[in-house]
Amino acid sequence: MIYLDHAAATPLSEKAKTAMLPFFSDQFFNPSSAYLPAVAVRKLYEQAKSDIAHVIGAKGVDLVMTSGATESINLAFLLLEDLDAEVLISATEHPAVLENARRYKNHQIVAVDTNGCLDLDDFTKKLTKNTQFISVCLASSELGAIQPISDLSRLVAKERERRALNGEKTPLYFHCDASQGIGFLGVKINRLGVDLLTLNGAKLYGPKGIGALYVGHNVKLKAQVLGGGQEMGLRSGTENVPAVVAFAAAIKEAEDHLASEQKRLAKLKQQLRSDLADLPGIKFLGNPKHQLVNFLPISLPGLDAERLIFMLEEREVYLSTGAACSASKGIKSPSLQAIGLSDSEIAGSLRLTLGRLNDSENLKQASFHLHAVVAEESARLTKTSPSPPALLDSPKTARLVSPQSPQKLPPEVEQ
Amino acid sequence: MIYLDHAAATPLSEKAKTAMLPFFSDQFFNPSSAYLPAVAVRKLYEQAKSDIAHVIGAKGVDLVMTSGATESINLAFLLLEDLDAEVLISATEHPAVLENARRYKNHQIVAVDTNGCLDLDDFTKKLTKNTQFISVCLASSELGAIQPISDLSRLVAKERERRALNGEKTPLYFHCDASQGIGFLGVKINRLGVDLLTLNGAKLYGPKGIGALYVGHNVKLKAQVLGGGQEMGLRSGTENVPAVVAFAAAIKEAEDHLASEQKRLAKLKQQLRSDLADLPGIKFLGNPKHQLVNFLPISLPGLDAERLIFMLEEREVYLSTGAACSASKGIKSPSLQAIGLSDSEIAGSLRLTLGRLNDSENLKQASFHLHAVVAEESARLTKTSPSPPALLDSPKTARLVSPQSPQKLPPEVEQ
């Protein structure tokens, strides 16, 4: 298997699994129970929350634990009860942000440039005295484009000052969906300057079904889930202790190896990028300078990305067209439209996202297989012979292993 | 350890754990991804949903998977957008039901009898032509009182017929919170006759953080969580595949051993009940005929249950005063008030709930320790010597192991 879809899902790290397992058996107690072993579980739960918060420079009490990024985003939007409120989001948000924003008739979408990075001029223009809520991702899930959150925060702070000076009472909240990017970028709340930050366990080798919402001290959230009053009354329900403990282990591990993994992935991405550069008509999407180090989105105009994915699947190479969420529904990606791609470029776009399951060797194989299926598909389209001898004889691919050679899974990077 | 708090939390069964583990590593894929291994995960996920649904006589598509019972209950209540709607709940509901009902100014609480069972006359009186939503638990979490859901369904059906005949358009929905009871009662949707049913993984030896809401074909729910459109658009967010697979394994296991475990627990409960019968002033709460087989709620009027819990904790005997959720907050239990207990009876009430961590031997020990702490506490209160020789010499306790002897954990019942 060659896995190139780390932005869609990551396996649970061994460290996270080891941290989690005792909480299924010996430490299974309900953290709300009064007796000692349950109180001990409560303490470990709070410690895990502190550990997660520490990575972003916050405290455990600043986090509301949720069942994942989507729930966190929904919880953040609940701040805005007034459906007439003005809302600003970027053009490359996850469906959870987009669908929530659409509930407000006065929502506006801020343009992005051809790299998928937010257009600060358009943002400045659209940030009015009535704007109440802004939601911009840390990095987009289709292009990996890193958004200028700190710059936006400064503009938000300026607007707040202006309102304060004028005695205007309209509140202004800034939410950032950091589902993609934590573990690849050093994320600190005071540097980002946001009021609300969404975290996701499943994207950083933690378990599925766990997320968090950082809530700044100036923010008074409304409860999304009513009941026993857990998570400061904002999100009732028995705490998912094993998942939170595993999330903490995973985010700490990612933080501990941030620099080395960034370096390793940057090298791997560069290798894959140059190996793919001779694919006919290939367009690399986004600007690597403003892109997550593990994202390599490409377009092969004239080819059908869905077909390529199924051809690659036969070769045990796995990747996506866009964000996995919308990919399965055949919706044309709003993000790819927003960066100005033509229909043919969108139809031929693939999202390669690297991670711990990759190494130099399996990326060489990935390149070999991509060349092979592109050649095959191009040949089919031009109705010539499917055999692509020129490609196989090229100096770049000649040294690659054949598709018949065993494709062993590299060990997970757990050092 | 002697664990008598199975209604608060259960350890994950070995079968459920074994079923879950592969989905953390080899089968970690996002079920929304297009390639074969992800599609295989999607199929196993849907199969797990079918398996869960099958236990209650429903189909996988009838279930919305959630992060637990509390979320399921909140999702069910979302049917009712009109805060003026008339809502009926019983007097022994979980805080999640109570807190949701409180949002509607026209909510009414149906009385229960001294056993905690719903008063059908009061229900009939309070079910009016304007009632839109009814929520009654399958069994209450403090007393284990089994509610007459089928009888209520017949009354609901009659009221619906009446409305139809009169051309009245007011809808009427019936939700049942079955968090407690599945695994001890055979629960089938067509026999219960409810429109909505809440299930909880964590109470039946499945993982924490997973639940489901059964949604009848006549019900059109509103989405609680917006985003990628998972769970038929009702509950977005990447599916928590490992937890759902484990939930399925746990509920199937409980169903497979339903009859034998019922029998085993009934015998154990009878043993413990007769062993405790000579505790001074003891009152057994509820009627065993209408009570979950694993519930043994008692009251020791004049004693402080909280103190007893801490004294028992030192002897490694773990139990609760009421539902764990509210116990830690020191709220006087509404359920215990509803069955007409005096303040002194409420203050002295303990909830013993049996399960797989119990056997005849450790329940004998539990009885020994309960007798010892009650004697000690009574002695303290009457300012006599704390040594209770009469008790230790009694034929009932003489054969028990001393509290100093090793208290080994019995093996989990997994046969």
Short mmCIF file of C-alpha atoms in Angstrom, two decimals, chain A residues 58 65 159 196 212 220 229 257 292 302 318 343 375 384 386 392:
data_model
loop_
_atom_site.label_atom_id
_atom_site.label_comp_id
_atom_site.label_asym_id
_atom_site.label_seq_id
_atom_site.Cartn_x
_atom_site.Cartn_y
_atom_site.Cartn_z
CA ALA A 58 -3.59 27.58 26.50
CA MET A 65 -13.89 18.62 24.30
CA GLU A 159 -11.79 47.05 14.11
CA LEU A 196 -11.99 30.33 19.11
CA ALA A 212 -11.78 20.35 20.96
CA LYS A 220 -19.41 33.37 26.38
CA GLY A 229 -23.39 19.60 32.74
CA HIS A 257 8.72 15.80 16.47
CA LEU A 292 1.49 22.84 4.54
CA GLY A 302 -7.68 16.88 -19.70
CA TYR A 318 -4.45 5.65 -2.43
CA ASP A 343 -13.34 23.01 -15.30
CA ALA A 375 0.43 7.31 -19.74
CA THR A 384 -2.91 4.95 -29.42
CA PRO A 386 -1.44 1.80 -24.11
CA LEU A 392 9.54 3.68 -18.86
#
